[in-house]
Amino acid sequence: MNSPDSRFKTIIEPFRIKAVEPIRFTTRDERQRALEDAGYNLFALHSDDVLIDLLTDSGTGAMSSAQWAGMMRGDESYAGSPSFYRFESAVKGITGFEHVLPTHQGRAAERILCSVALKPGDIVPNNTHFDTTRANVEAVGATALDLPVPEARDTGSLAPFKGNMDVEALRRLLAERRESVPLVMLTVTNNSGGGQPVSMANVRAVSAVCREHGVPLFIDCCRYAENAYLVKTREPGYEDKSPREIATEMFSYADGATMSAKKDGMGNIGGFLALNDDALAQAARNQLILTEGFPTYGGLAGYDLEALAVGFEEALHEDYLRYRIRSVEYLGERLLAADVPIVRPTGGHAVYIDAKALLPAVPQTEYPAWALSCVLYLEGGVRSVEIGSVMFGRQPDGTEKPAPLELVRLAFPRRTYTQSHVDYLAEVIAYVGSIRERVRGVRIVSAPPVLRHFTARFEPAHGSLLT
Ligand code: F0G
């Protein structure tokens, strides 16, 4: 069913549940102890101590019965498996790219692309790099340059496409430094910038500038289906197009893509690198063999390839996208009604609380978004993730610079939670909003040199998280 019966307004989960997984209730005291044991880092919690887990939408979704059936069909031949050809055909059917290299997840595709296309001193512009993309660009000695549109930093602005790239800034960069820019990337939706979509007009404009200068454009397409749906509902001229038609048009403006299939591949693991350039594809395949596996499985089991071949299509179903985007929007509405500031408008996969606005008394040097995510766990058993100065504050030279935004992301696993879970979340977050004056900051006790948010340990900067 692609258009709901217009007499009824309730948007329902477009599935019924065949297998259930119990979730475990804990007491506030138990959660206080769990936080202490975890060094106030939610990544270090045992996940069965979490009631509602919104740490990420990556690999955490529920697969469909068709995907599970596909898994039984998985052919585990080392080379030339029919499961690979089904995967390849699904990816080519949507993206149109010539070469499809499966990888075990998105960052492997990024690492391979960076290792074959970049050299030290290069610059890679992106609307906003995700943390692993940034780390992979920097790992080869290149600079990851974010060029978001100015409204991306204004969490209250209702602009519909705050994920867009600043095309004029890109034009200037290429006019001055063309020889240092081996490729341009565009992340759809813009995860680190609040899950905001990129408009088709922006993709087209970025592509035109790239083509004028002969620079290939790569799309980080983890959430291509959600972006397509937001184009359909927000960009004039696309209302009558299907998400699939919109996705295919978007890819037609690019020369390649990296994908974490743990998002809009609807899988628990997987990814790909897809591209048109034959020579670059050959170099990438050599890298793939070195670290991932033979080019027809690339670090995945045959059954994973089958599940993803089905998942890429399911992610584009309009009734699924309508329910998903609406669930996120609904939580956003409930939080705004409770006077909790969020990034507006809500985007694809997550609600982002604006911790700087919620906790103006906590200085950025005490990581307000990190502290808030700890309080949400303490009070309600909800796990979220900080996207702020812990994630982005440490510079490649080791100095510290506050991130432009201090966000707490509540990412929705796909097809996993229901309406009552979302109502519970709204209640917990509204409660934490009502005690905002009592929230205090945190300080870092120990941290690794890169990607510190995963393993750093913290303590309350003033004795406890709440006064
Ligand atoms: N690009 C974007 C935009 C992402 O959001 C992610 C992962 C990746 C690349 C890397 O993919 O995890 O499969 O290696 N994002 C997850 C998240 C981890 O929570 O947003 P991966």
Coordinates of N, CA and C in Angstrom, one line a residue, residues 141-313:
G141 N 46.8 11.9 6.1 CA 47.5 13.2 6.2 C 46.8 14.3 5.4
A142 N 45.5 14.1 5.0 CA 44.7 15.1 4.3 C 43.9 15.9 5.3
T143 N 43.3 17.0 4.8 CA 42.5 17.8 5.7 C 41.0 17.6 5.3
A144 N 40.2 17.4 6.4 CA 38.7 17.2 6.2 C 38.1 18.6 6.5
L145 N 37.6 19.2 5.4 CA 37.0 20.5 5.5 C 35.5 20.5 5.4
D146 N 34.9 21.0 6.5 CA 33.4 21.1 6.5 C 32.9 22.4 5.8
L147 N 32.0 22.3 4.9 CA 31.5 23.5 4.2 C 29.9 23.5 4.3
P148 N 29.4 23.5 5.5 CA 27.9 23.5 5.6 C 27.4 24.9 5.3
V149 N 26.1 25.0 4.9 CA 25.5 26.3 4.7 C 25.3 26.9 6.1
P150 N 25.4 28.3 6.1 CA 25.3 29.0 7.4 C 24.2 28.6 8.3
E151 N 23.0 28.3 7.7 CA 21.8 28.0 8.6 C 21.9 26.7 9.3
A152 N 22.9 25.8 8.9 CA 23.1 24.5 9.5 C 23.5 24.8 11.0
R153 N 24.1 25.9 11.3 CA 24.6 26.1 12.7 C 23.5 26.8 13.5
D154 N 22.4 27.2 12.9 CA 21.3 27.9 13.6 C 20.2 26.8 13.9
T155 N 20.3 26.3 15.2 CA 19.4 25.1 15.5 C 18.0 25.5 15.4
G156 N 17.6 26.8 15.6 CA 16.2 27.2 15.6 C 15.7 27.5 14.2
S157 N 16.5 27.6 13.2 CA 16.1 28.0 11.9 C 15.2 26.8 11.3
L158 N 14.1 27.2 10.6 CA 13.3 26.1 10.1 C 13.5 25.9 8.6
A159 N 14.7 26.3 8.1 CA 15.0 26.0 6.7 C 14.9 24.5 6.5
P160 N 14.3 24.2 5.3 CA 14.0 22.7 5.1 C 15.3 21.9 4.8
F161 N 16.3 22.5 4.3 CA 17.5 21.7 3.8 C 18.8 22.2 4.5
K162 N 18.8 22.1 5.8 CA 20.0 22.6 6.5 C 21.2 21.6 6.4
G163 N 21.0 20.5 5.6 CA 22.1 19.6 5.3 C 22.9 20.1 4.1
N164 N 22.5 21.1 3.4 CA 23.1 21.5 2.2 C 24.6 21.9 2.4
M165 N 25.3 21.8 1.3 CA 26.7 22.3 1.3 C 26.7 23.8 0.8
D166 N 27.6 24.6 1.3 CA 27.8 26.0 0.9 C 28.5 26.0 -0.5
V167 N 27.7 26.1 -1.5 CA 28.2 26.0 -2.9 C 29.2 27.1 -3.2
E168 N 28.9 28.3 -2.7 CA 29.9 29.4 -3.0 C 31.2 29.1 -2.4
A169 N 31.2 28.6 -1.2 CA 32.5 28.3 -0.5 C 33.2 27.2 -1.3
L170 N 32.5 26.2 -1.8 CA 33.1 25.2 -2.6 C 33.7 25.8 -3.9
R171 N 32.9 26.7 -4.5 CA 33.4 27.3 -5.7 C 34.7 28.1 -5.5
R172 N 34.8 28.8 -4.4 CA 36.0 29.6 -4.0 C 37.1 28.6 -3.8
L173 N 36.9 27.6 -3.0 CA 38.0 26.6 -2.7 C 38.5 26.0 -4.0
L174 N 37.7 25.6 -4.9 CA 38.2 25.0 -6.1 C 38.9 26.0 -7.1
A175 N 38.4 27.2 -7.0 CA 39.1 28.3 -7.9 C 40.5 28.5 -7.4
E176 N 40.7 28.4 -6.0 CA 42.0 28.7 -5.5 C 42.9 27.5 -5.3
R177 N 42.3 26.3 -5.0 CA 43.1 25.1 -4.6 C 42.7 23.9 -5.3
R178 N 42.3 24.0 -6.6 CA 41.8 22.8 -7.3 C 42.8 21.6 -7.2
E179 N 44.1 21.9 -7.3 CA 45.1 20.8 -7.4 C 45.1 20.1 -6.1
S180 N 44.7 20.6 -5.0 CA 44.7 19.9 -3.7 C 43.4 19.2 -3.4
V181 N 42.4 19.3 -4.3 CA 41.1 18.6 -3.9 C 40.9 17.4 -4.9
P182 N 41.2 16.2 -4.4 CA 41.1 15.1 -5.3 C 39.6 14.6 -5.4
L183 N 38.8 14.9 -4.4 CA 37.4 14.6 -4.5 C 36.6 15.4 -3.5
V184 N 35.3 15.5 -3.8 CA 34.3 16.2 -2.9 C 33.4 15.2 -2.4
M185 N 33.0 15.4 -1.1 CA 32.0 14.4 -0.6 C 30.7 15.2 -0.1
L186 N 29.6 14.5 -0.2 CA 28.4 15.1 0.3 C 27.7 14.0 1.1
T187 N 27.4 14.4 2.4 CA 26.8 13.4 3.3 C 25.3 13.5 3.4
V188 N 24.5 12.5 3.0 CA 23.1 12.6 3.0 C 22.5 11.5 3.8
T189 N 21.7 11.8 4.8 CA 21.5 13.1 5.3 C 22.7 13.5 6.1
N190 N 22.8 14.8 6.5 CA 24.0 15.3 7.2 C 23.9 14.9 8.7
N191 N 24.5 13.8 9.0 CA 24.3 13.2 10.3 C 24.9 14.1 11.4
S192 N 26.2 14.5 11.3 CA 26.8 15.3 12.3 C 26.2 16.7 12.4
G193 N 25.5 17.1 11.3 CA 24.9 18.5 11.3 C 23.4 18.4 11.7
G194 N 23.0 17.4 12.4 CA 21.6 17.3 12.9 C 20.7 16.4 12.1
G195 N 21.2 15.5 11.3 CA 20.4 14.6 10.5 C 19.6 15.4 9.4
Q196 N 20.1 16.5 9.0 CA 19.3 17.4 8.1 C 19.5 16.9 6.6
P197 N 18.4 17.0 5.8 CA 18.6 16.6 4.4 C 19.3 17.5 3.5
V198 N 19.7 17.0 2.4 CA 20.4 17.8 1.4 C 19.3 17.9 0.2
S199 N 19.1 19.1 -0.3 CA 18.1 19.2 -1.4 C 18.7 18.7 -2.7
M200 N 17.8 18.3 -3.6 CA 18.2 17.9 -4.9 C 18.9 19.1 -5.6
A201 N 18.4 20.3 -5.4 CA 18.9 21.5 -6.0 C 20.4 21.6 -5.6
N202 N 20.7 21.3 -4.3 CA 22.0 21.5 -3.8 C 22.9 20.4 -4.4
V203 N 22.4 19.2 -4.5 CA 23.3 18.1 -5.1 C 23.6 18.5 -6.5
R204 N 22.6 19.0 -7.2 CA 22.8 19.4 -8.6 C 23.9 20.5 -8.7
A205 N 23.8 21.5 -7.8 CA 24.7 22.6 -7.9 C 26.1 22.2 -7.5
V206 N 26.2 21.4 -6.4 CA 27.5 20.9 -6.0 C 28.2 20.1 -7.2
S207 N 27.3 19.2 -7.8 CA 27.8 18.4 -8.9 C 28.3 19.3 -10.1
A208 N 27.5 20.4 -10.4 CA 27.9 21.2 -11.5 C 29.3 21.9 -11.2
V209 N 29.5 22.3 -10.0 CA 30.8 23.0 -9.7 C 31.9 21.9 -9.8
C210 N 31.6 20.7 -9.3 CA 32.6 19.7 -9.4 C 33.0 19.3 -10.8
R211 N 31.9 19.2 -11.6 CA 32.2 18.9 -13.0 C 32.9 20.0 -13.8
E212 N 32.6 21.2 -13.4 CA 33.3 22.3 -14.1 C 34.8 22.2 -13.8
H213 N 35.2 21.8 -12.6 CA 36.6 21.7 -12.3 C 37.2 20.3 -12.5
G214 N 36.3 19.3 -13.0 CA 36.8 18.0 -13.2 C 37.1 17.2 -11.9
V215 N 36.4 17.5 -10.8 CA 36.6 16.8 -9.5 C 35.5 15.9 -9.3
P216 N 35.8 14.6 -9.0 CA 34.7 13.6 -8.8 C 34.0 13.9 -7.5
L217 N 32.7 13.7 -7.5 CA 31.8 13.8 -6.4 C 31.4 12.5 -5.8
F218 N 31.6 12.3 -4.5 CA 31.2 11.0 -3.9 C 30.1 11.4 -2.8
I219 N 29.1 10.5 -2.8 CA 28.0 10.7 -1.8 C 28.2 9.7 -0.7
D220 N 28.3 10.2 0.5 CA 28.2 9.3 1.7 C 26.7 9.1 1.9
C221 N 26.2 7.9 1.4 CA 24.8 7.7 1.2 C 24.1 6.8 2.2
C222 N 24.7 6.8 3.4 CA 24.1 6.0 4.5 C 22.6 6.1 4.6
R223 N 22.1 7.3 4.5 CA 20.7 7.5 4.8 C 20.0 8.1 3.5
Y224 N 20.3 7.5 2.4 CA 19.9 8.0 1.1 C 18.3 7.9 1.0
A225 N 17.7 6.9 1.6 CA 16.3 6.7 1.5 C 15.5 7.8 2.3
E226 N 16.1 8.1 3.5 CA 15.4 9.1 4.3 C 15.6 10.5 3.6
N227 N 16.8 10.7 3.0 CA 17.0 12.0 2.3 C 16.0 12.1 1.2
A228 N 15.8 11.0 0.5 CA 14.9 11.0 -0.7 C 13.5 11.3 -0.2
Y229 N 13.0 10.8 0.9 CA 11.7 11.0 1.4 C 11.5 12.5 1.8
L230 N 12.6 13.1 2.4 CA 12.5 14.5 2.8 C 12.6 15.4 1.6
V231 N 13.2 15.0 0.5 CA 13.1 15.8 -0.7 C 11.7 15.7 -1.2
K232 N 11.1 14.5 -1.2 CA 9.7 14.4 -1.7 C 8.8 15.3 -0.9
T233 N 8.9 15.3 0.4 CA 8.0 16.1 1.2 C 8.3 17.6 1.3
R234 N 9.6 18.0 1.0 CA 9.9 19.4 1.3 C 10.3 20.1 0.0
E235 N 10.7 19.5 -1.1 CA 11.2 20.2 -2.2 C 10.2 20.3 -3.3
P236 N 9.8 21.5 -3.7 CA 8.8 21.6 -4.8 C 9.2 20.9 -6.0
G237 N 8.3 20.2 -6.7 CA 8.6 19.5 -7.9 C 8.8 18.0 -7.7
Y238 N 9.0 17.6 -6.4 CA 9.3 16.1 -6.2 C 8.1 15.4 -5.5
E239 N 7.0 16.1 -5.2 CA 5.9 15.5 -4.4 C 5.3 14.3 -5.1
D240 N 5.4 14.2 -6.4 CA 4.8 13.1 -7.1 C 5.8 12.0 -7.5
K241 N 7.0 12.2 -7.1 CA 8.0 11.2 -7.5 C 8.2 10.2 -6.4
S242 N 8.6 9.0 -6.7 CA 8.8 7.9 -5.6 C 10.1 8.1 -5.0
P243 N 10.3 7.7 -3.7 CA 11.6 7.8 -3.1 C 12.7 7.2 -4.0
R244 N 12.4 6.1 -4.7 CA 13.4 5.4 -5.5 C 13.8 6.3 -6.7
E245 N 12.8 6.9 -7.3 CA 13.1 7.8 -8.5 C 14.0 9.0 -8.0
I246 N 13.7 9.5 -6.8 CA 14.5 10.6 -6.3 C 15.9 10.2 -5.9
A247 N 16.0 9.0 -5.3 CA 17.4 8.5 -5.0 C 18.2 8.3 -6.3
T248 N 17.5 7.7 -7.3 CA 18.3 7.4 -8.5 C 18.7 8.8 -9.2
E249 N 17.9 9.8 -9.2 CA 18.3 11.1 -9.7 C 19.5 11.6 -8.9
M250 N 19.4 11.5 -7.6 CA 20.5 12.1 -6.8 C 21.8 11.4 -7.2
F251 N 21.8 10.1 -7.3 CA 23.1 9.4 -7.6 C 23.6 9.7 -9.0
S252 N 22.6 10.1 -9.9 CA 23.1 10.4 -11.3 C 24.0 11.6 -11.3
Y253 N 24.0 12.5 -10.3 CA 24.8 13.7 -10.2 C 26.2 13.4 -9.7
A254 N 26.4 12.1 -9.2 CA 27.7 11.8 -8.5 C 28.5 10.8 -9.3
D255 N 29.8 10.6 -8.9 CA 30.7 9.7 -9.5 C 30.9 8.5 -8.7
G256 N 30.4 8.5 -7.5 CA 30.6 7.3 -6.6 C 29.9 7.5 -5.3
A257 N 30.0 6.5 -4.4 CA 29.3 6.6 -3.1 C 30.0 5.7 -2.1
T258 N 30.0 6.1 -0.9 CA 30.3 5.2 0.2 C 29.1 5.0 1.0
M259 N 28.9 3.8 1.5 CA 27.6 3.4 2.2 C 27.9 2.6 3.4
S260 N 27.2 3.0 4.5 CA 27.1 2.1 5.6 C 25.7 1.4 5.5
A261 N 25.6 0.2 5.1 CA 24.4 -0.5 4.9 C 23.7 -0.9 6.2
K262 N 24.3 -0.5 7.3 CA 23.7 -0.6 8.7 C 22.7 0.4 8.9
K263 N 22.6 1.4 8.0 CA 21.5 2.4 8.1 C 20.4 2.0 7.1
D264 N 20.4 2.7 5.9 CA 19.3 2.5 5.0 C 19.6 1.2 4.1
G265 N 20.5 0.4 4.5 CA 20.5 -1.0 3.9 C 19.7 -1.9 4.8
M266 N 19.2 -1.4 5.9 CA 18.3 -2.2 6.8 C 19.0 -3.5 7.3
G267 N 20.3 -3.4 7.4 CA 21.1 -4.6 7.8 C 21.7 -4.4 9.2
N268 N 22.2 -5.5 9.7 CA 22.9 -5.4 11.0 C 24.4 -5.2 10.8
I269 N 24.9 -5.4 9.5 CA 26.3 -5.2 9.2 C 26.3 -5.0 7.7
G270 N 27.4 -4.3 7.2 CA 27.6 -4.2 5.8 C 27.8 -2.8 5.3
G271 N 28.3 -2.7 4.0 CA 28.5 -1.4 3.4 C 29.0 -1.7 2.0
F272 N 29.2 -0.6 1.3 CA 29.9 -0.7 0.0 C 30.6 0.6 -0.4
L273 N 31.5 0.4 -1.4 CA 32.0 1.5 -2.1 C 31.6 1.3 -3.6
A274 N 30.9 2.3 -4.2 CA 30.5 2.2 -5.5 C 31.1 3.4 -6.3
L275 N 31.5 3.1 -7.5 CA 32.1 4.2 -8.3 C 32.2 3.9 -9.8
N276 N 32.4 4.9 -10.6 CA 32.4 4.7 -12.1 C 33.8 4.6 -12.6
D277 N 34.8 5.2 -12.0 CA 36.1 5.3 -12.6 C 36.8 3.9 -12.5
D278 N 37.2 3.4 -13.7 CA 37.7 2.0 -13.8 C 39.0 1.9 -13.1
A279 N 39.9 2.8 -13.3 CA 41.3 2.7 -12.7 C 41.2 2.8 -11.2
L280 N 40.4 3.7 -10.7 CA 40.2 3.9 -9.2 C 39.6 2.7 -8.6
A281 N 38.6 2.1 -9.4 CA 37.9 0.9 -8.9 C 38.9 -0.3 -8.8
Q282 N 39.8 -0.3 -9.8 CA 40.8 -1.4 -9.7 C 41.7 -1.3 -8.5
A283 N 42.2 -0.1 -8.3 CA 43.0 0.2 -7.1 C 42.3 -0.1 -5.8
A284 N 41.0 0.3 -5.8 CA 40.2 0.0 -4.6 C 40.0 -1.5 -4.4
R285 N 39.8 -2.2 -5.5 CA 39.6 -3.7 -5.3 C 40.9 -4.3 -4.7
N286 N 42.1 -3.8 -5.1 CA 43.3 -4.4 -4.6 C 43.4 -4.1 -3.1
Q287 N 43.0 -2.9 -2.7 CA 42.9 -2.6 -1.2 C 41.9 -3.5 -0.5
L288 N 40.8 -3.7 -1.2 CA 39.7 -4.5 -0.6 C 40.2 -5.9 -0.3
I289 N 40.9 -6.5 -1.3 CA 41.4 -7.9 -1.1 C 42.4 -7.9 0.1
L290 N 43.2 -6.8 0.2 CA 44.2 -6.8 1.2 C 43.6 -6.8 2.6
T291 N 42.5 -6.1 2.8 CA 42.0 -6.0 4.2 C 40.5 -6.5 4.4
E292 N 39.7 -6.6 3.4 CA 38.3 -7.0 3.6 C 38.0 -8.4 3.1
G293 N 38.5 -8.7 1.9 CA 38.2 -10.0 1.3 C 38.1 -10.0 -0.2
F294 N 37.8 -11.1 -0.8 CA 37.7 -11.2 -2.2 C 36.5 -10.2 -2.7
P295 N 36.7 -9.6 -3.9 CA 35.7 -8.6 -4.3 C 34.3 -9.1 -4.4
T296 N 34.0 -10.4 -4.4 CA 32.5 -10.7 -4.4 C 32.0 -11.0 -3.0
Y297 N 32.8 -10.7 -1.9 CA 32.1 -10.8 -0.6 C 32.6 -9.7 0.3
G298 N 33.8 -9.2 0.1 CA 34.3 -8.0 0.8 C 34.0 -7.9 2.3
G299 N 34.3 -9.0 3.0 CA 34.2 -9.0 4.5 C 32.8 -9.3 5.0
L300 N 31.9 -9.7 4.1 CA 30.5 -10.1 4.5 C 30.3 -11.6 4.2
A301 N 29.4 -12.1 4.9 CA 28.9 -13.5 4.6 C 27.9 -13.4 3.4
G302 N 27.7 -14.5 2.7 CA 26.8 -14.5 1.6 C 25.4 -14.1 2.2
Y303 N 25.1 -14.6 3.4 CA 23.7 -14.3 3.9 C 23.6 -12.8 4.2
D304 N 24.7 -12.1 4.6 CA 24.6 -10.7 4.8 C 24.2 -10.0 3.5
L305 N 24.9 -10.4 2.4 CA 24.7 -9.8 1.1 C 23.2 -10.0 0.7
E306 N 22.6 -11.1 1.0 CA 21.2 -11.3 0.6 C 20.3 -10.4 1.4
A307 N 20.6 -10.3 2.7 CA 19.7 -9.5 3.6 C 19.8 -8.0 3.1
L308 N 20.9 -7.6 2.7 CA 21.1 -6.2 2.2 C 20.4 -6.0 0.9
A309 N 20.5 -7.0 0.0 CA 19.9 -6.8 -1.3 C 18.4 -6.5 -1.2
V310 N 17.8 -7.2 -0.2 CA 16.4 -7.0 0.1 C 16.2 -5.6 0.8
G311 N 17.1 -5.4 1.8 CA 17.0 -4.2 2.6 C 17.1 -2.9 1.8
F312 N 18.0 -2.8 0.8 CA 18.1 -1.6 0.0 C 16.7 -1.2 -0.6
E313 N 16.0 -2.2 -1.0 CA 14.7 -1.9 -1.6 C 13.6 -1.5 -0.5

